[in-house]
Short mmCIF file of C-alpha atoms in Angstrom, two decimals:
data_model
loop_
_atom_site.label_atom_id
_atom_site.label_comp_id
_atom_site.label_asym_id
_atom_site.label_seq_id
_atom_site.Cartn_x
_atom_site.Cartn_y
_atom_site.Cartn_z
CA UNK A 5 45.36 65.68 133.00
CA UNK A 6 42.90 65.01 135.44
CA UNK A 7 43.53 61.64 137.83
CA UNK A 8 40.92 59.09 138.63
CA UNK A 9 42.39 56.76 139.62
CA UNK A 10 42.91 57.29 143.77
CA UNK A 11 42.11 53.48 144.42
CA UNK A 12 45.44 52.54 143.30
CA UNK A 13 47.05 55.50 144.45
CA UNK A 14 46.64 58.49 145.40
CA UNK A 15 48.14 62.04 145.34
CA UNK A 16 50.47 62.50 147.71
CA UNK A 17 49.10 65.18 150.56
CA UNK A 18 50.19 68.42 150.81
CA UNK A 19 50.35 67.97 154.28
CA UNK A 20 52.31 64.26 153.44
CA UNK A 21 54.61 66.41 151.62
CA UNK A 22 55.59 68.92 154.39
CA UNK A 23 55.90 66.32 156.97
CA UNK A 24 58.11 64.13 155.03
CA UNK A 25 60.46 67.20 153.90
CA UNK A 26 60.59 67.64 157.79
CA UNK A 27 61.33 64.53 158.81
CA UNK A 28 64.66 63.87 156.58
CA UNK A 29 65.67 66.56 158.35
CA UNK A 30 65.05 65.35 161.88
CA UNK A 31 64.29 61.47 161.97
CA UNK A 32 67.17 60.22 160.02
CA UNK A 33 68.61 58.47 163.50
CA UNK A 34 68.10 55.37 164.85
CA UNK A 35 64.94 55.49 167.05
CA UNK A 36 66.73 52.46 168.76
CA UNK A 37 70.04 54.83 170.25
CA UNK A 38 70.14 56.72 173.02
CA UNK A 39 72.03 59.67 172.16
CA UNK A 40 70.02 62.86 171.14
CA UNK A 41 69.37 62.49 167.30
CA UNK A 42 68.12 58.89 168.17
CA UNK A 43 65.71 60.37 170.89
CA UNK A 44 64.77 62.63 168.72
CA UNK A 45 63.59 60.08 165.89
CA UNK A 46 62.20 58.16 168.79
CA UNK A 47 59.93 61.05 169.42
CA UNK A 48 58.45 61.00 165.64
CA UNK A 49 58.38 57.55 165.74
CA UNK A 50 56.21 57.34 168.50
CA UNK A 51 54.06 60.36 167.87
CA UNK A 52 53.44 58.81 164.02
CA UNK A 53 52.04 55.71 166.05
CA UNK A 54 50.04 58.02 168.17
CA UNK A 55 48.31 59.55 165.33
CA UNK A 56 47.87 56.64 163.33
CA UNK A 57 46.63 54.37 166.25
CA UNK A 58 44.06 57.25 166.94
CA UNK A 59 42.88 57.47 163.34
CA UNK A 60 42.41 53.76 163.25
CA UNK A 61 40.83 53.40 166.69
CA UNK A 62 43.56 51.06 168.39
CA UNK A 63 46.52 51.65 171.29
CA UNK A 64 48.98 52.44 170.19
CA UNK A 65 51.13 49.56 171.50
CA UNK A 66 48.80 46.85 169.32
CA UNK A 67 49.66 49.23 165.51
CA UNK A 68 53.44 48.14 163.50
CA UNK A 69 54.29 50.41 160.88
CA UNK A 70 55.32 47.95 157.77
CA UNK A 71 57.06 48.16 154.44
CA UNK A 72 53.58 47.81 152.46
CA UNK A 73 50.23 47.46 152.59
CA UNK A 74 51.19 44.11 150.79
CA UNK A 75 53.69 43.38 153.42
CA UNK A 76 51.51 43.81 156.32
CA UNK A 77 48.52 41.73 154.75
CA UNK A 78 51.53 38.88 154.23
CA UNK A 79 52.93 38.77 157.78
CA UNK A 80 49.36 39.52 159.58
CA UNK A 81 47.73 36.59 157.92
CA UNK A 82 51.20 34.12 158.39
CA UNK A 83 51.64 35.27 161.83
CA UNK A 84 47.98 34.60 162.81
CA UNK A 85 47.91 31.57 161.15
CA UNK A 86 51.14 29.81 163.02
CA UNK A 87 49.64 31.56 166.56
CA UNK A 88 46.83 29.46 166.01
CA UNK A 89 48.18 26.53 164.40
CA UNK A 90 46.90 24.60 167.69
CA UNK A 91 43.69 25.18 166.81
CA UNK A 92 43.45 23.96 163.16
CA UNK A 93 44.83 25.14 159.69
CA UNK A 94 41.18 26.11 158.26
CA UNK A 95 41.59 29.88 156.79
CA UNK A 96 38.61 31.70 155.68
CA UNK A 97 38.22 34.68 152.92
CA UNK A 98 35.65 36.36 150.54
CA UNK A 99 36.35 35.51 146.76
CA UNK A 100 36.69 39.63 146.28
CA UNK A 101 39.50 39.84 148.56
CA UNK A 102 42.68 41.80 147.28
CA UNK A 103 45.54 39.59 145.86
CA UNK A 104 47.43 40.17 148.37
CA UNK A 105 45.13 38.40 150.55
CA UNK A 106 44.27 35.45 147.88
CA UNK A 107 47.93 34.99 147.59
CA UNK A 108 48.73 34.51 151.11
CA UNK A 109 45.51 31.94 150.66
CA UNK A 110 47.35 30.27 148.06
CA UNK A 111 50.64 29.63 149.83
CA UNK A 112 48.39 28.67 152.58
CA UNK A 113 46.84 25.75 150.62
CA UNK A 114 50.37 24.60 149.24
CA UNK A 115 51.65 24.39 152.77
CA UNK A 116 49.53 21.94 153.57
CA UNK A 117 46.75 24.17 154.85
CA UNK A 118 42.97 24.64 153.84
CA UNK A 119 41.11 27.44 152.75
CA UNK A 120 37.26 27.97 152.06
CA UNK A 121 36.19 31.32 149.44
CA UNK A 122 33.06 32.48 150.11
CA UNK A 123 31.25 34.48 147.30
CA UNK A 124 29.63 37.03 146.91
CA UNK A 125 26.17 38.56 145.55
CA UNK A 126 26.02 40.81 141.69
CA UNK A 127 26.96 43.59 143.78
CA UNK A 128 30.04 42.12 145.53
CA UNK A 129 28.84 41.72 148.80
CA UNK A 130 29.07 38.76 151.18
CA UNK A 131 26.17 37.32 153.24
CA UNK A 132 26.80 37.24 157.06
CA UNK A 133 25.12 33.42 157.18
CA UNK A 134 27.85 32.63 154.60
CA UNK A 135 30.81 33.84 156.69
CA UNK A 136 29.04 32.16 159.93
CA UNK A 137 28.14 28.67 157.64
CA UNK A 138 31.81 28.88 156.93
CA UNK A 139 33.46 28.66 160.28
CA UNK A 140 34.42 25.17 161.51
CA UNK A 141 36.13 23.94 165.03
CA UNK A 142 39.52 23.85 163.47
CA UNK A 143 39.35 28.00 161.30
CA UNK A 144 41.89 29.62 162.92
CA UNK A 145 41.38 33.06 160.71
CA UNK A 146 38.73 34.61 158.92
CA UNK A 147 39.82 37.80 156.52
CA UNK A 148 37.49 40.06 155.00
CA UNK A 149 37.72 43.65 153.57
CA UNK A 150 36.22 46.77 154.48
CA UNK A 151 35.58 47.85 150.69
CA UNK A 152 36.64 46.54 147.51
CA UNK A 153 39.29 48.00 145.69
CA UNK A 154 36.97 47.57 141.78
CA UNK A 155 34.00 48.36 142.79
CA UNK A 156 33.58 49.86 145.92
CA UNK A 157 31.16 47.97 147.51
CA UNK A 158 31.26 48.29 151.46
CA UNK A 159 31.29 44.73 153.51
CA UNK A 160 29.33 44.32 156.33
CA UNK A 161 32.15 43.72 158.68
CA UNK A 162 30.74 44.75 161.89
CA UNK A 163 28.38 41.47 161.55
CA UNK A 164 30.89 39.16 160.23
CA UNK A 165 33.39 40.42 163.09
CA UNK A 166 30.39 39.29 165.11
CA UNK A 167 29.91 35.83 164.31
CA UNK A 168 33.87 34.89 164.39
CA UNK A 169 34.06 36.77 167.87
CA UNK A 170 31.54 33.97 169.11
CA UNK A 171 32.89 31.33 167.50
CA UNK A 172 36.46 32.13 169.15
CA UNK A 173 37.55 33.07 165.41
CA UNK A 174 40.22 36.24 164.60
CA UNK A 175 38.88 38.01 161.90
CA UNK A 176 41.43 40.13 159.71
CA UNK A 177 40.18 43.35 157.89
CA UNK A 178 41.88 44.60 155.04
CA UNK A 179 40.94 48.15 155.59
CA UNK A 180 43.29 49.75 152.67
CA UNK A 181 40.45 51.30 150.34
CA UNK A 182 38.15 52.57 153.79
CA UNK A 183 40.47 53.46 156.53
CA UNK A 184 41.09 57.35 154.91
CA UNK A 185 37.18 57.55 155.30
CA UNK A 186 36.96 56.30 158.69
CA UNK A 187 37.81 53.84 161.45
CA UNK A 188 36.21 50.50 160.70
CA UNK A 189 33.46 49.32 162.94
CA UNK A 190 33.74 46.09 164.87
CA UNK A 191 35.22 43.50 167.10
CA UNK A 192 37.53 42.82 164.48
CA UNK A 193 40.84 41.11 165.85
CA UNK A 194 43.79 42.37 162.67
CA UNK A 195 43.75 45.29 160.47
CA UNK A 196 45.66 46.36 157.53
CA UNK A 197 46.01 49.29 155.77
CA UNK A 198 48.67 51.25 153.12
CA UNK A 199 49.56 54.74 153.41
CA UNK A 200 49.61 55.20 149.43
CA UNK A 201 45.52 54.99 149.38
CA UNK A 202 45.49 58.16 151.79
CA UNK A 203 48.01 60.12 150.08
CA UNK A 204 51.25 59.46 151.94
CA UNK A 205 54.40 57.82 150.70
CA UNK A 206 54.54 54.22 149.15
CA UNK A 207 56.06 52.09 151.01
CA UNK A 208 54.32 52.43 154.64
CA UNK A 209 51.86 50.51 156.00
CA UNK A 210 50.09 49.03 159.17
CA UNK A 211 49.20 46.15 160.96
CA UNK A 212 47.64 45.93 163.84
CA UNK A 213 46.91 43.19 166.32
CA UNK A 214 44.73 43.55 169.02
CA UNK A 215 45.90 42.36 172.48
CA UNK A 216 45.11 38.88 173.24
CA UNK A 217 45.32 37.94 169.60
CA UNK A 218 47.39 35.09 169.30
CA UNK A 219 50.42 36.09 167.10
CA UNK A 220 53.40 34.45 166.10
CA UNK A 221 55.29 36.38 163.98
CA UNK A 222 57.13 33.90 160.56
CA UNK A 223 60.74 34.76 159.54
CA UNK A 224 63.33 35.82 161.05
CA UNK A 225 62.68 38.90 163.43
CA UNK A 226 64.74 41.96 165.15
CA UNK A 227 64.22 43.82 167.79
CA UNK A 228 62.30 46.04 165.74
CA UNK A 229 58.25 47.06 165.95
CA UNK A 230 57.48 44.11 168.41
CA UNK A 231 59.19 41.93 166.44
CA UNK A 232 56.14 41.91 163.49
CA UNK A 233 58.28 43.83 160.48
CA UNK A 234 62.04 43.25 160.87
CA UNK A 235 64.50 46.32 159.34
CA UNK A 236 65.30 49.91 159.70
CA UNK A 237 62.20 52.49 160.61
CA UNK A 238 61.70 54.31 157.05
CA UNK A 239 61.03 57.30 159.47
CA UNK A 240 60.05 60.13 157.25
CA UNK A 241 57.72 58.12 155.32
CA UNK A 242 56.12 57.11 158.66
CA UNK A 243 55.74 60.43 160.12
CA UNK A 244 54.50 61.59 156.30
CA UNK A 245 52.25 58.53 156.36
CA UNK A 246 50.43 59.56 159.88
CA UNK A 247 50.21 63.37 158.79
CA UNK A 248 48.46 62.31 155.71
CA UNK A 249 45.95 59.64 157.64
CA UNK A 250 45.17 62.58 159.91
CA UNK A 251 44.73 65.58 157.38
CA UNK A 252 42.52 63.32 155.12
CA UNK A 253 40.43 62.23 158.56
CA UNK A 254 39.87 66.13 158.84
CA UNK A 255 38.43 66.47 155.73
CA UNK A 256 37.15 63.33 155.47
CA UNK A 257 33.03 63.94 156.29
CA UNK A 258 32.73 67.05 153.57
CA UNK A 259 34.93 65.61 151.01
CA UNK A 260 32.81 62.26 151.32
CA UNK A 261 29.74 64.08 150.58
CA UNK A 262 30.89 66.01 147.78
CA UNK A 263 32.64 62.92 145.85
CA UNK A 264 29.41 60.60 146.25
CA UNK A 265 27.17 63.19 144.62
CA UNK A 266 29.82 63.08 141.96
CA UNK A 267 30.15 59.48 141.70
CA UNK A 268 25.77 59.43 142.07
CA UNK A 269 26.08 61.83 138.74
CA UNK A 270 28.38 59.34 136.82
CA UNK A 271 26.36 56.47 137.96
CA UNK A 272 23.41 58.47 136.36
CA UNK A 273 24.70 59.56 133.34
CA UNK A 274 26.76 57.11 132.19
CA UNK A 275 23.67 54.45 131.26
CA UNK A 276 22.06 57.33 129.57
CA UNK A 277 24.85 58.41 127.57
CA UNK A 278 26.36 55.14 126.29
CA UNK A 279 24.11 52.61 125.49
CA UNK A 280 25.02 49.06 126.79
CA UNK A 281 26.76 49.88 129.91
CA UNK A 282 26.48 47.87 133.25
CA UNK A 283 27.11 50.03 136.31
CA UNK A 284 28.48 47.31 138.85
CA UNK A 285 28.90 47.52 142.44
CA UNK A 286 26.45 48.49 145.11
CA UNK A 287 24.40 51.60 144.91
CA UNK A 288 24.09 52.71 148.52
CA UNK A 289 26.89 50.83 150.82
CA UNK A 290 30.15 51.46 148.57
CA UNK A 291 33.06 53.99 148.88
CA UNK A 292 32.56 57.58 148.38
CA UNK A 293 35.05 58.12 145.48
CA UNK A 294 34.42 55.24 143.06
CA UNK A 295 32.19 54.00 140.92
CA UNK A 296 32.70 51.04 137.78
CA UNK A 297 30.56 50.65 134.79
CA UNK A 298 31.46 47.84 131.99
CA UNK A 299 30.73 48.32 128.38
CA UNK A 300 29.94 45.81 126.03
CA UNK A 301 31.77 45.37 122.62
CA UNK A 302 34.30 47.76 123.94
CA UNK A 303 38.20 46.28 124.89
CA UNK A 304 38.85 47.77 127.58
CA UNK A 305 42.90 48.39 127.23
CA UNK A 306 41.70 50.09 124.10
CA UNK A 307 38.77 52.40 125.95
CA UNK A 308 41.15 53.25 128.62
CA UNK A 309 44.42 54.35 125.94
CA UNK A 310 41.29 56.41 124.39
CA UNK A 311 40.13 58.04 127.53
CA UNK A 312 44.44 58.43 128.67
CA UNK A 313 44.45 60.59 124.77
CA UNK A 314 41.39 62.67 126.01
CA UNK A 315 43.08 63.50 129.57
CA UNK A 316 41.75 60.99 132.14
CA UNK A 317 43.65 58.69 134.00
CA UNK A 318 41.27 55.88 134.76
CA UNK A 319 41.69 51.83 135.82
CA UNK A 320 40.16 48.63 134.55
CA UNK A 321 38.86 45.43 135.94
CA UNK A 322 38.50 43.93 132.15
CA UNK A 323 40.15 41.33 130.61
CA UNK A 324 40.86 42.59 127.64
CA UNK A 325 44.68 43.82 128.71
CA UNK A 326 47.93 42.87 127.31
CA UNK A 327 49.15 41.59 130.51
CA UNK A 328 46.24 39.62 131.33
CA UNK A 329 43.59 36.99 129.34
CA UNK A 330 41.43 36.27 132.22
CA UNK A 331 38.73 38.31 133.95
CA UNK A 332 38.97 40.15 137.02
CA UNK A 333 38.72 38.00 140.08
CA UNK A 334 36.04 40.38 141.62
CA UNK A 335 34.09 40.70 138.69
CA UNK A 336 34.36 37.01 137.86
CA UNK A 337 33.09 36.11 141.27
CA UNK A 338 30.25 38.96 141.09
CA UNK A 339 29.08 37.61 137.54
CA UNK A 340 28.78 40.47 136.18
CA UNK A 341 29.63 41.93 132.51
CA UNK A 342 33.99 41.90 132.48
CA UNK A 343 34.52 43.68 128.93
CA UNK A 344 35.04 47.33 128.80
CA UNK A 345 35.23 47.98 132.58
CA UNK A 346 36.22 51.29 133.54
CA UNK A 347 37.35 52.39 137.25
CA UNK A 348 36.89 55.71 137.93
CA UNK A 349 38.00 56.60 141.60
CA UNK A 350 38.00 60.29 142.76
CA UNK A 351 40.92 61.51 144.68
CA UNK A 352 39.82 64.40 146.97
CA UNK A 353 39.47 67.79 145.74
CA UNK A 354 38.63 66.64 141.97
CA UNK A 355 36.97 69.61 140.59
CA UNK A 356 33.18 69.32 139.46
CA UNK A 357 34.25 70.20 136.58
CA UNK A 358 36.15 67.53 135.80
CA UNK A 359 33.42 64.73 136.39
CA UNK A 360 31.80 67.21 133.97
CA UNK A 361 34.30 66.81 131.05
CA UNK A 362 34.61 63.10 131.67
CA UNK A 363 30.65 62.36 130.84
CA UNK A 364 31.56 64.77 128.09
CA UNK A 365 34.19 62.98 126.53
CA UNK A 366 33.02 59.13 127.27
CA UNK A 367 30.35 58.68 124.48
CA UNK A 368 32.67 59.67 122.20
CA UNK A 369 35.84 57.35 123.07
CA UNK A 370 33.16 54.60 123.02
CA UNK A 371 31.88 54.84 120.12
CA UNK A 372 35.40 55.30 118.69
CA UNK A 373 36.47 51.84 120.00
CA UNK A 374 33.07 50.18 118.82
CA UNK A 375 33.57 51.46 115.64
CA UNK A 376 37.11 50.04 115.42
CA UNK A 377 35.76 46.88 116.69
CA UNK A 378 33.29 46.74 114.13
CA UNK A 379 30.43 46.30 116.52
CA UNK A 380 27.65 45.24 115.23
CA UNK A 381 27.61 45.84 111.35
CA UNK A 382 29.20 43.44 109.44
CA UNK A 383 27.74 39.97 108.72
CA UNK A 384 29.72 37.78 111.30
CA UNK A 385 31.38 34.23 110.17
CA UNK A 386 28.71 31.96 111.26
CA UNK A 387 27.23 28.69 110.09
CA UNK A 388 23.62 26.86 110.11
CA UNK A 389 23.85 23.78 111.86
CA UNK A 390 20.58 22.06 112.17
CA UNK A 391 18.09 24.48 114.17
CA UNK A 392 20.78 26.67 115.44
CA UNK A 393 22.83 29.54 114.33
CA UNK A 394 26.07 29.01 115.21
CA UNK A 395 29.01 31.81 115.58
CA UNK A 396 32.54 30.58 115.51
CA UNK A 397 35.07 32.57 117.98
CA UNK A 398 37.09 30.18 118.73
CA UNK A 399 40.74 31.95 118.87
CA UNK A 400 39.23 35.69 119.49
CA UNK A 401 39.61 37.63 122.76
CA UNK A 402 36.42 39.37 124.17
CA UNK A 403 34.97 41.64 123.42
CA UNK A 404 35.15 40.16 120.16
CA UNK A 405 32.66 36.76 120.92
CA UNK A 406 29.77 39.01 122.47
CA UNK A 407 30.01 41.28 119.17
CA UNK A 408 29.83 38.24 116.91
CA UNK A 409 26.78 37.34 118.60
CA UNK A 410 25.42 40.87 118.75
CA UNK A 411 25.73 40.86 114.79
CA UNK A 412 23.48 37.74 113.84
CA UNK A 413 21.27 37.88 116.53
CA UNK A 414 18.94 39.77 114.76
CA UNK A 415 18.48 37.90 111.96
CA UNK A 416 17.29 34.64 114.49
CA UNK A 417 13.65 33.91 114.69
CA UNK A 418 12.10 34.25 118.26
CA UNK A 419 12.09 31.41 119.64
CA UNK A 420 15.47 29.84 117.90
CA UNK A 421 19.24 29.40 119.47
CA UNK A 422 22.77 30.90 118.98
CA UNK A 423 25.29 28.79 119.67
CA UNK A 424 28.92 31.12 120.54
CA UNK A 425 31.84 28.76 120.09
CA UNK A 426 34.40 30.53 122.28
CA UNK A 427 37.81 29.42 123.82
CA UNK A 428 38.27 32.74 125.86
CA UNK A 429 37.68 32.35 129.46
CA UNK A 430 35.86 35.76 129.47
CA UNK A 431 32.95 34.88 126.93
CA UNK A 432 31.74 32.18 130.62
CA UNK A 433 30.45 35.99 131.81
CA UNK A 434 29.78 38.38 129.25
CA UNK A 435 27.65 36.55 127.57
CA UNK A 436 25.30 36.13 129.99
CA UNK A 437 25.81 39.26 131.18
CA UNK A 438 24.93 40.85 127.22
CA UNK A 439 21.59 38.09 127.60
CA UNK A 440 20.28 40.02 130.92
CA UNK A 441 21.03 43.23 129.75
CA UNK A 442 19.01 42.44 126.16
CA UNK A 443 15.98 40.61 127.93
CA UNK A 444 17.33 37.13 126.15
CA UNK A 445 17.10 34.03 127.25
CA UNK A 446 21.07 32.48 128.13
CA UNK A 447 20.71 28.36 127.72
CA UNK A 448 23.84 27.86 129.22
CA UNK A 449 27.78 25.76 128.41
CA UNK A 450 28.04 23.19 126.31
CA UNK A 451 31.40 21.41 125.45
CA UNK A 452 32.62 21.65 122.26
CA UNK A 453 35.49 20.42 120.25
CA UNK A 454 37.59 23.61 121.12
CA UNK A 455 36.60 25.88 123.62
CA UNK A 456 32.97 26.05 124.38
CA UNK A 457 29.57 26.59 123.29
CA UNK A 458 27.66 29.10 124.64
CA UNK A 459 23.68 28.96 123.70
CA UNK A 460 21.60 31.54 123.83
CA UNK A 461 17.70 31.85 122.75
CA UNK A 462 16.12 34.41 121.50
CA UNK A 463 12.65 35.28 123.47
CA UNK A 464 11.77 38.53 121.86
#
């Protein structure tokens, strides 16, 4: 079986695995005691936070080790938030954010607070003016991450850490997907991270807060790490957590090399071997190890239990999921194509031929879920209504509206309209996704009885 799928978690590290086998041995104490199994915790306690404030460019005094990469997104943005409450309750993030960072935005807004989104271009990056236009005298934190976990795409944080540093503004960096790659650049002010991305343990992560940051931690607190993540030390999985960050740092410069040219060959291939595919996220400034194409008239639940049967573990951004009826966030706010997204994220050391096999196998599972769909062949239930053709799909989950119009489209004179009556949220992007991609002309929303109407022309 081969794993793609390192953006949501990766392999844990050899080296994670030795170091945590150690440490139930040794740091089982309380780091907090005095006698000599509690000194000796101590001493992997504060050698993890060594190591891990090295690796992420910090002292060592400004890094907590917290229960998740969740947890530490949670209490960094709260905690910066009530430090600067003086100041105003204005919170700024990018629409591509993870959710752990859009929920804390939420709970922000029902507390009273206000929050502004700023969006983000077709390759999910966010202009530096936007961040800057953004700021106001009463923002009292800015968050952006260093990568996205769909796509890949690399923010330009450096700049954006510039223009809150002279407007007096924190900025918080989500660093989860980029920190095993390298320390992030910038006068940024709070960082995040999870130790799971890297390869060590769930359940360990950081937050850091640079001195002079004002901080106020929310909840009740202990004694423990400054105050900033109340409970027991989980000791092994910290001193795991910092052996993994540093092996993964060693190898980190060749391995990054390597995966891009493997990711640069999927990115190649892929639009060449599968007609109507979308490769999304930037081409130059994204993550080594991942790269995300979307397919049209393909569900992607289906594509991905196709590609599982064939050997690959691989994610999805798409809609089309049992536990889910509404696009991807990111590729909602990047407008680009949401049906049939695939994820594939290289964990270091996947073999070349492995990629291989995958561009192999792909065409195939496909064309195996198009055919299933029916996409296009059969004459789709549509109507003539005055000059236009119009395709009812009201009550049908994508990919099934795009395929509908895929399947009468042809038989529309240039110059004439499609009208896609559609009630699923989804159909608001593909469809103009399938009109760029086919050189068509997309008229735009209508309302409708039900749903919507979606009108396209046909220009050629």
């Amino acid at each position: 079986m081969a794993y793609f799928d390192a953006a949501s978690s990766a392999p844990l590290h050899p080296v994670a695995r030795q170091a945590l086998l150690a440490a139930l041995d040794e740091g089982w104490a309380d780091p907090a005691r005095l006698h000599r199994e509690g000194r000796r915790a101590r001493l992997l306690l504060d050698a993890s936070r060594e190591a891990a404030a090295e690796a992420v460019g910090c002292r060592a005094d400004e890094l907590t080790f917290t229960s998740s990469g969740t947890r530490a997104v949670h209490s960094g943005i709260a905690g910066a938030l009530a430090g600067r409450r003086r100041v105003g309750r204005h919170l700024i993030v990018s629409e591509v954010e993870h959710s752990s960072v859009l929920h804390s935005a939420e709970a922000h807004e029902a507390d009273g607070g206000s929050v502004t989104r700023v969006p983000v271009d077709r390759r999910g990056r966010v202009a530096v003016g936007s961040y800057e236009a953004a700021l106001r005298e009463d923002t009292a934190l800015a968050c952006l991450q260093s990568a996205n976990h769909e796509v890949g795409t690399e923010q330009p944080v450096a700049e954006v850490a510039s223009v809150c540093r002279a407007a007096g503004v924190p900025l918080l960096v989500d660093a989860a997907q980029s920190l095993p790659w390298g320390p992030v650049g910038g006068d940024w002010s709070l960082l995040t991270a999870s130790a799971h991305k890297w390869g060590g343990p769930s359940g360990t992560g950081l937050l850091v807060v640079r001195k002079g940051v004002r901080f106020a931690p929310r909840g009740p607190v202990d004694e423990r790490e400054s105050g900033r993540a109340a409970g027991f030390e989980n000791i092994p999985a910290i001193v795991a957590a910092a052996a993994a960050l540093r092996a993964v740092r060693a190898e980190a410069a060749e391995e990054a090399v390597r995966l891009r040219e493997l990711t640069e060959r999927i990115r190649a291939r892929v639009p060449r071997l599968v007609p109507d595919v979308e490769v999304v996220g930037d081409p130059v400034r994204r993550l080594p190890g991942v790269v995300t194409f979307s397919c049209l008239y393909v569900d992607g639940e289906t594509l991905l239990h196709e590609l599982d049967r064939e050997g690959f573990s691989v994610s999805s951004g798409s809609s089309c999921t049992s536990s889910t009826l509404t696009p991807s966030h990111v590729l909602k706010a990047m407008g680009v194509l949401s049906e049939g997204n695939v994820r594939v994220s290289l964990p270091s050391g996947t073999p070349e031929e492995e990629v291989e096999r995958f561009l192999a196998v792909l065409p195939g599972a496909v064309a195996e879920v198009r055919e299933k769909l029916g996409a296009p062949a059969a004459a789709a239930p549509a109507a003539v209504r005055e000059d236009a053709l119009v395709v009812d799909a009201l009550g049908r989950r994508c990919p099934i509206p795009v395929i509908e119009l895929a399947k009468v489209f042809g038989d529309v004179p240039v110059g004439g309209t499609v009208r896609v009556l559609s009630d699923d949220e989804a159909a608001r992007l593909d469809i103009p996704a399938w009109c760029e991609m086919r050189g068509q002309e997309y008229v735009g929303e209508e309302p409708a009885d039900e749903g919507s109407a979606y009108v396209v022309r046909r220009v050629s």
